[in-house]
XYZ file of C-alpha atoms in Angstrom:
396
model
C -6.780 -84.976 -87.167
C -6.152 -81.013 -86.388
C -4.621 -78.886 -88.635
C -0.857 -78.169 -87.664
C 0.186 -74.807 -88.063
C 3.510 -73.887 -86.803
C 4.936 -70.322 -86.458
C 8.488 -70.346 -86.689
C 9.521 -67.096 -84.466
C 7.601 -64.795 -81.634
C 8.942 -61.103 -82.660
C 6.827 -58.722 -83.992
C 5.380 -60.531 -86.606
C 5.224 -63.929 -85.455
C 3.558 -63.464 -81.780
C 1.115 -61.103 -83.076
C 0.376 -63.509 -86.297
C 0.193 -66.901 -83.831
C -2.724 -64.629 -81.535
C -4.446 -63.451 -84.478
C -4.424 -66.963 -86.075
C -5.981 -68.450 -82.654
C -8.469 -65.911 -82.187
C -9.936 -66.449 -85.418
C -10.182 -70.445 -85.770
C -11.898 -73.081 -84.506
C -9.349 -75.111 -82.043
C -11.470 -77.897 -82.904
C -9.677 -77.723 -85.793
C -6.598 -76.169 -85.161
C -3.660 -76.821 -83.519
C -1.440 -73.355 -83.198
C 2.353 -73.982 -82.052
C 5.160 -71.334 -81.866
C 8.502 -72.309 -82.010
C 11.114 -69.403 -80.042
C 14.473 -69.152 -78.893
C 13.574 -67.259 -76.175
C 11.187 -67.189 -73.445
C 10.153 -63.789 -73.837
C 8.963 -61.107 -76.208
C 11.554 -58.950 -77.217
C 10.537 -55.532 -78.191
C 13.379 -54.984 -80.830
C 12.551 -51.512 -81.258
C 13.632 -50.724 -77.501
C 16.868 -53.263 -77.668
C 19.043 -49.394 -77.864
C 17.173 -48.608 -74.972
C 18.660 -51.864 -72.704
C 22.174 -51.431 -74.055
C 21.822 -48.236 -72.615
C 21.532 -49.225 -68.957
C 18.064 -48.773 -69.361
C 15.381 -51.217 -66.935
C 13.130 -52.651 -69.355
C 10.735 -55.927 -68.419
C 10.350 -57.732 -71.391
C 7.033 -60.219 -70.855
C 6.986 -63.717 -70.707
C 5.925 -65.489 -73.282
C 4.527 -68.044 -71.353
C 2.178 -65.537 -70.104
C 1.466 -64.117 -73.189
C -0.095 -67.027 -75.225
C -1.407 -68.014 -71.943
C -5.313 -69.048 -72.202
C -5.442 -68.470 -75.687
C -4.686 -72.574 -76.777
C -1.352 -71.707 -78.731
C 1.676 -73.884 -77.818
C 4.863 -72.027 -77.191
C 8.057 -74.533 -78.014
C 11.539 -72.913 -76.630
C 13.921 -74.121 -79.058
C 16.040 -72.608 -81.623
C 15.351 -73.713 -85.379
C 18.054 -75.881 -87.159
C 16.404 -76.831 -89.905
C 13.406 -77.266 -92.645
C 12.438 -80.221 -94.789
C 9.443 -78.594 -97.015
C 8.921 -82.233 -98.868
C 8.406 -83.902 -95.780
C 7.166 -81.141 -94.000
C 8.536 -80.578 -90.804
C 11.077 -78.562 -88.634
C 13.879 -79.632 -86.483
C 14.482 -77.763 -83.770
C 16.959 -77.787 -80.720
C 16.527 -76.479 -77.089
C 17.053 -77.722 -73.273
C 14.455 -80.978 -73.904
C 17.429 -81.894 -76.842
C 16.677 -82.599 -80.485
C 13.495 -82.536 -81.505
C 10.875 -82.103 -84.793
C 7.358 -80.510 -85.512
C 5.581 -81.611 -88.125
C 3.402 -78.903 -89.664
C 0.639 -78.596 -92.347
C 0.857 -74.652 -92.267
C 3.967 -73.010 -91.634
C 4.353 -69.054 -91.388
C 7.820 -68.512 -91.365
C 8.690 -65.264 -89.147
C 12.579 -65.683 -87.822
C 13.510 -62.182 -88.196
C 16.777 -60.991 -88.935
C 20.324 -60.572 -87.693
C 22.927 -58.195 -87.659
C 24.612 -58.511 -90.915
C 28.341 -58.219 -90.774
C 29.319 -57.580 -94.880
C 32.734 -60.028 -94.248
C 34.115 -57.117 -92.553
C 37.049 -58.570 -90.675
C 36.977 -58.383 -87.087
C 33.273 -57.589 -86.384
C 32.118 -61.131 -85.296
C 35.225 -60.939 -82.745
C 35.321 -57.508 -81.430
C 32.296 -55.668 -82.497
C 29.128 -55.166 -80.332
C 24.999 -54.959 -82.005
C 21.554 -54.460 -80.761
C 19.775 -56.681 -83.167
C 19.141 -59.434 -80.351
C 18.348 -59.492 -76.385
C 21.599 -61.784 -75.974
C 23.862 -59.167 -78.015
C 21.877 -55.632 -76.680
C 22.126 -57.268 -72.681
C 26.364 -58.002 -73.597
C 26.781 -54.337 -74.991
C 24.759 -53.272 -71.526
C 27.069 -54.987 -69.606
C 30.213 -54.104 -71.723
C 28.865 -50.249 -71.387
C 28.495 -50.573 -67.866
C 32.131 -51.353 -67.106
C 33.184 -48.122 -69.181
C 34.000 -44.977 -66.713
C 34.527 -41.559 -67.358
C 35.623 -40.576 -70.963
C 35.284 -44.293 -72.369
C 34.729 -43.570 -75.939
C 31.612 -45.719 -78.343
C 32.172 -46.084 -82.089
C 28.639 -46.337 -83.804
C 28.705 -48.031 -87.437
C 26.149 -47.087 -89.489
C 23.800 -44.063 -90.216
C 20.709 -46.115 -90.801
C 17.622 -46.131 -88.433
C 18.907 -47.835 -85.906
C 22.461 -46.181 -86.058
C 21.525 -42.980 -85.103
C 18.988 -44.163 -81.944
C 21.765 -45.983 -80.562
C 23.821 -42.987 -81.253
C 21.210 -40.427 -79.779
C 20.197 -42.857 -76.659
C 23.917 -43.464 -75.412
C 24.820 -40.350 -75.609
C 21.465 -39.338 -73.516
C 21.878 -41.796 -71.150
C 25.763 -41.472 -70.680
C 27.096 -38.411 -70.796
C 30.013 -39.032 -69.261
C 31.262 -41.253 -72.530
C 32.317 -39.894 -75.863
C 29.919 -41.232 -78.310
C 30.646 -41.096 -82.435
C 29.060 -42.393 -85.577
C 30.581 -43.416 -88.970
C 28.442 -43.012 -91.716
C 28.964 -44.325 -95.585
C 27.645 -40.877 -96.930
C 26.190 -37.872 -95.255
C 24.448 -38.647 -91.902
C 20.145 -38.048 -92.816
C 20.719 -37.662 -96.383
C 17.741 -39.717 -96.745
C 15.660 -37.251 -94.962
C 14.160 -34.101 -95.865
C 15.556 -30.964 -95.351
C 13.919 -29.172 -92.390
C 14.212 -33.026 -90.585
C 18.255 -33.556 -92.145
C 18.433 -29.536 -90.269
C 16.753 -31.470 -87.023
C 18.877 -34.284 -86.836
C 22.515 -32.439 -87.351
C 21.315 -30.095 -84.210
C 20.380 -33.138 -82.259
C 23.523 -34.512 -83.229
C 25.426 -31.167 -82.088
C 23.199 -30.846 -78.429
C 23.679 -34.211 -77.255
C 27.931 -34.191 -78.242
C 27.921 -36.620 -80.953
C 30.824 -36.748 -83.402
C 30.318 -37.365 -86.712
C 32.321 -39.307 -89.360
C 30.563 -38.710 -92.583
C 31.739 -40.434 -95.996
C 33.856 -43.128 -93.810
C 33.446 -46.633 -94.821
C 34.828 -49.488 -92.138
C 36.893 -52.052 -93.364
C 37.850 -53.614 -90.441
C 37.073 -53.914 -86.404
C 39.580 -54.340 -83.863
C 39.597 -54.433 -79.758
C 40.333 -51.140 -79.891
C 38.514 -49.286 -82.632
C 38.174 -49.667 -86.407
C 39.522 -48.964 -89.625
C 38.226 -46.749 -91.701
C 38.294 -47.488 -95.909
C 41.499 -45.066 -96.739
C 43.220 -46.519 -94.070
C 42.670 -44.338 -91.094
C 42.072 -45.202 -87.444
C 38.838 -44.788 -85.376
C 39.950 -45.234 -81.637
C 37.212 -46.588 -79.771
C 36.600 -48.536 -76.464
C 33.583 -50.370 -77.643
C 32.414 -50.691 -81.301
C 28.999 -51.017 -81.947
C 27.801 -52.699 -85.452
C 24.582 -51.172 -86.610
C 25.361 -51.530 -90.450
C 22.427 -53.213 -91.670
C 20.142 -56.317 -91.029
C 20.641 -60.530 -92.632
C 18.082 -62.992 -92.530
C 18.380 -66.170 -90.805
C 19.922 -68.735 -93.424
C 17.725 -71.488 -92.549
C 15.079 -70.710 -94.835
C 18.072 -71.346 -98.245
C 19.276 -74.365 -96.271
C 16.061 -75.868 -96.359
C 15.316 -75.259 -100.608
C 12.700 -73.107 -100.264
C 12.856 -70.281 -103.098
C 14.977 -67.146 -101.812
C 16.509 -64.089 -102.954
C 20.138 -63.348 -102.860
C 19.229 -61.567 -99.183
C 18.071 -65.228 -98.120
C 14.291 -64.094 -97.935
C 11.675 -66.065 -98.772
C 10.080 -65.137 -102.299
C 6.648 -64.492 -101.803
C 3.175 -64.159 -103.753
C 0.895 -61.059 -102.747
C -0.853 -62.937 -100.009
C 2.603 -64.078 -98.727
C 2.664 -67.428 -99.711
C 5.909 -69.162 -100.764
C 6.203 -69.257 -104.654
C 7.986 -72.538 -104.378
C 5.974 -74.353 -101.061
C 2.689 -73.350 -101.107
C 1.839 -74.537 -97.186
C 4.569 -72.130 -96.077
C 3.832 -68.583 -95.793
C 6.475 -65.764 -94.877
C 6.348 -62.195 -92.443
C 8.123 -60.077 -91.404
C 11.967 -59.519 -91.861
C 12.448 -63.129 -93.603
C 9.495 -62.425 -96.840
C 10.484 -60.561 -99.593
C 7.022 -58.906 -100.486
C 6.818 -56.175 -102.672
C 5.096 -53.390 -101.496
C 1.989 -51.498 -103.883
C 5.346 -49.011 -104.995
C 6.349 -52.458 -106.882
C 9.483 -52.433 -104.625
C 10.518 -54.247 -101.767
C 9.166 -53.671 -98.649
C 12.011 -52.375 -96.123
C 12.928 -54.648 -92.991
C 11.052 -52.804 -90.241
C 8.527 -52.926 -87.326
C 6.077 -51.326 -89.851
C 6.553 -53.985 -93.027
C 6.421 -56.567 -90.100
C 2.844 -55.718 -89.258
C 1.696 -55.502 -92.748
C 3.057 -58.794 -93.905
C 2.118 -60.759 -90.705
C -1.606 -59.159 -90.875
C -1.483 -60.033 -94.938
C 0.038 -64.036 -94.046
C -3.290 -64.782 -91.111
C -5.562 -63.142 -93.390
C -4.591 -65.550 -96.117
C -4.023 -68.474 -94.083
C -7.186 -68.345 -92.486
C -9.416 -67.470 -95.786
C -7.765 -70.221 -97.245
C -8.156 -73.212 -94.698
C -12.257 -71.709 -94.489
C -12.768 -71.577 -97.771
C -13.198 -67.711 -98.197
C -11.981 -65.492 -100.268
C -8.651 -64.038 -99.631
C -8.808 -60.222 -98.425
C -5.636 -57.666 -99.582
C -4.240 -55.751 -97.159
C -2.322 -52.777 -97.711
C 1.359 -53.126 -97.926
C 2.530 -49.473 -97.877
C 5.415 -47.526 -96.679
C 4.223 -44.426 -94.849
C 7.370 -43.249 -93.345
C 10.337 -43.558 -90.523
C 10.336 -42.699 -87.398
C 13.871 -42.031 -85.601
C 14.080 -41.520 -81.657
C 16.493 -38.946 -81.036
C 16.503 -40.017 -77.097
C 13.826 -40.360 -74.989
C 12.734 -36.291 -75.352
C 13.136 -35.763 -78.853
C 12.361 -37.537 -82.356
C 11.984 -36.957 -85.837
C 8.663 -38.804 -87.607
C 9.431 -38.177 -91.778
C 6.597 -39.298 -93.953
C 8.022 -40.900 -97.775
C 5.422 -40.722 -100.986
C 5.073 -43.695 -102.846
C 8.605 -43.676 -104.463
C 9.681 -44.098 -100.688
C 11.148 -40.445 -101.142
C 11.051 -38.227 -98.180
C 8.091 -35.676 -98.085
C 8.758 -32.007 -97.319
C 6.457 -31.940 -93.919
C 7.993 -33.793 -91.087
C 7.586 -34.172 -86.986
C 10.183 -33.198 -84.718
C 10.667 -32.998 -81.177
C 8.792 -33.895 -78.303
C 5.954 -34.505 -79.988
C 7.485 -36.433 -81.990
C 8.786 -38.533 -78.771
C 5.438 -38.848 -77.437
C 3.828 -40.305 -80.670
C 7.007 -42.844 -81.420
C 6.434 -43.746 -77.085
C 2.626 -44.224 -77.953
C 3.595 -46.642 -81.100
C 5.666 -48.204 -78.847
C 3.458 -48.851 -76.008
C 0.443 -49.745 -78.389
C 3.177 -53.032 -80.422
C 3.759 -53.845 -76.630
C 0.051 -53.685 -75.684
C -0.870 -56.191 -78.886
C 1.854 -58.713 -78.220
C 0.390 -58.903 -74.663
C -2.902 -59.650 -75.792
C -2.547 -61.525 -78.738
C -5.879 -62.762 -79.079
C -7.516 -59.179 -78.161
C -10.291 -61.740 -76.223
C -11.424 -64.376 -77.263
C -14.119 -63.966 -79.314
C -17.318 -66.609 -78.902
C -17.401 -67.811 -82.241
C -14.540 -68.766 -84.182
C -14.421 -69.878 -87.778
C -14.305 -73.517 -88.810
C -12.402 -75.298 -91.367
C -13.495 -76.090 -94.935
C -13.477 -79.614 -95.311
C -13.278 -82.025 -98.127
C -13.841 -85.757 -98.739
C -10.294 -87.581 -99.107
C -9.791 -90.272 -100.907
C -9.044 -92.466 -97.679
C -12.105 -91.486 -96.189
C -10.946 -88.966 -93.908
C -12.384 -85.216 -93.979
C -9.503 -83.329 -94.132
C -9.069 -79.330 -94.588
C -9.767 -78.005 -97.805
């Protein structure tokens, strides 16, 4: 019998970790299924870009895995039973359930909405294709002075910020931010940002927490009002709560608690990537929730999953945090590099430059998703196998 592995998720982390993982074994071996929600790829890092009006083709992801012997399952997760090993899922063919012998967990993340009141209800996000193609529409029906409330002054706060006002001029974009918009950054980049801010029209609403969302603008913590035609939530990311439903050991986030090679510290056949893994970086902190910590962890989880089932030795890959890099429209970004205490160097990137080397980043994840298996090479690696004590020769 082949060796199940099932990838649970085809972002980032998951669709390049299911092409990796097929490239490199044996499908004599293996069988390779990915379990998705969607039929296609969604780059999340352009999802500001859509809500914009923008024309994006996402790719199939049919045609992605195409060729390269991985199954692609449309369905939407509902569950995990780690004892019995296996995943329920849901999608147009009904219920249904994969049984698995390896399972790399890569779900993502969500929008997290704090228990602010009001958000689920009235408040618009770009964390997924079905919320970033509502806000598109939603955008699309505002005229002439229609006015956008952005929430939060993290990454993706301020390129949702920056692209609406690009792309729309003729709507009055703002941002409310817990502390001082780019704190984070260093000076000569914080300098950057505020003019980028200033050229494209954006107003600024700096120490204002939101306590509450309504249909027509929010609420800001000392009671003030924020009129606004559309809010958009961009205050911060949750993980899918599947993972704590199921028992498997997770933080107070919901991420799965990982060993160095990404392997649950409670189930030992599931492994973890991406958003949904809390891995601790070689700083000995967390690794952020980002593109970047996506491609570590995924490239850490096949590594180790494929050492492991042929009987090498598992290889460490590097799980740093180099830096962030902010689109500031499509002309103009800021790339700030962090030293190992994740603090934010002096020397930083800025302009179009900038712009063309986030585009190239860009156009390289969407190049690697589209060719998971980078060819096919003409050897792959077979499974270690072992005696068991029914006879059968099963993976070591």
């Amino acid at each position: 019998m082949k060796h199940r592995i099932v990838v649970l998720g085809a972002g980032y982390a998951g669709a390049f970790a299911a092409g990796n993982l097929a490239r490199r074994l044996s499908p004599a071996d293996t069988e390779i299924t990915v379990v998705n929600a969607v039929p296609e790829f969604v780059e999340r890092m352009r999802l500001h870009q859509l809500a914009s009006g923008q024309d994006l083709a996402f790719r199939k992801l049919a045609d992605v895995f195409a060729g390269t012997g991985v199954r692609l399952r449309l369905a939407r997760v509902t569950g995990i039973d780690p004892e019995r090993r296996t995943v329920a899922v849901t999608g147009e063919d009904g219920d249904g359930e994969l049984a698995y012998d390896t399972l790399l967990y890569a779900l993502g993340s969500s929008v997290a909405h704090h228990g602010v009141p009001g958000v689920s209800e009235y408040a618009f996000d770009v964390a997924g294709w079905s919320s970033a193609r509502r806000l598109r529409e939603r955008l699309a029906g505002l005229g002439e002075g229609g006015t956008v409330l952005i929430v939060g002054e993290g990454l993706t706060g301020i390129e949702t910020a920056t692209e609406f006002a690009e792309s729309r001029p003729d709507l009055s974009v703002a941002l409310a931010a817990r502390g001082e918009l780019g704190a984070w950054l260093s000076t000569k980049a914080r300098r950057h940002l505020l003019q980028a801010f200033d050229r494209l029209g954006i107003t600024v609403h700096e120490h204002t927490g939101i306590e509450a969302v309504g249909p027509t603008g929010a609420i800001t913590a000392d009671g003030r009002s924020i009129p606004a035609d559309v809010t958009v939530w961009s205050a911060g990311f949750a993980v899918h709560p599947v993972a704590a439903a199921s028992g498997l050991e997770v933080t107070e986030t919901g991420q799965i608690v990982v060993d160095r090679t990404m392997r649950s510290l409670s189930h030992p056949d599931v492994y973890a990537a991406g958003d949904s893994a809390y891995a601790i970086g070689e700083n000995g902190r967390p690794l952020p929730m980002s593109c970047a910590s996506a491609g570590y962890t995924n490239m850490q989880a096949t590594a180790a999953i494929i050492a492991r089932l042929t009987g090498r030795e598992v290889p460490s890959i590097g799980l740093k945090y180099h830096g962030n890099h902010i689109s500031l429209g499509r002309q103009d970004a800021i790339f700030q590099m962090v030293d190992g205490d994740v603090r934010s160097k002096s020397w930083y990137l800025g302009g179009r430059t900038a712009a063309r080397l986030k585009l190239g980043i860009l156009t390289g994840s969407g190049w690697s998703i589209a060719h998971p298996t980078f060819g096919m090479p003409k050897r792959r690696r077979r499974l270690a196998t072992a005696p068991h004590q029914d006879g059968v020769r099963t993976a070591a």
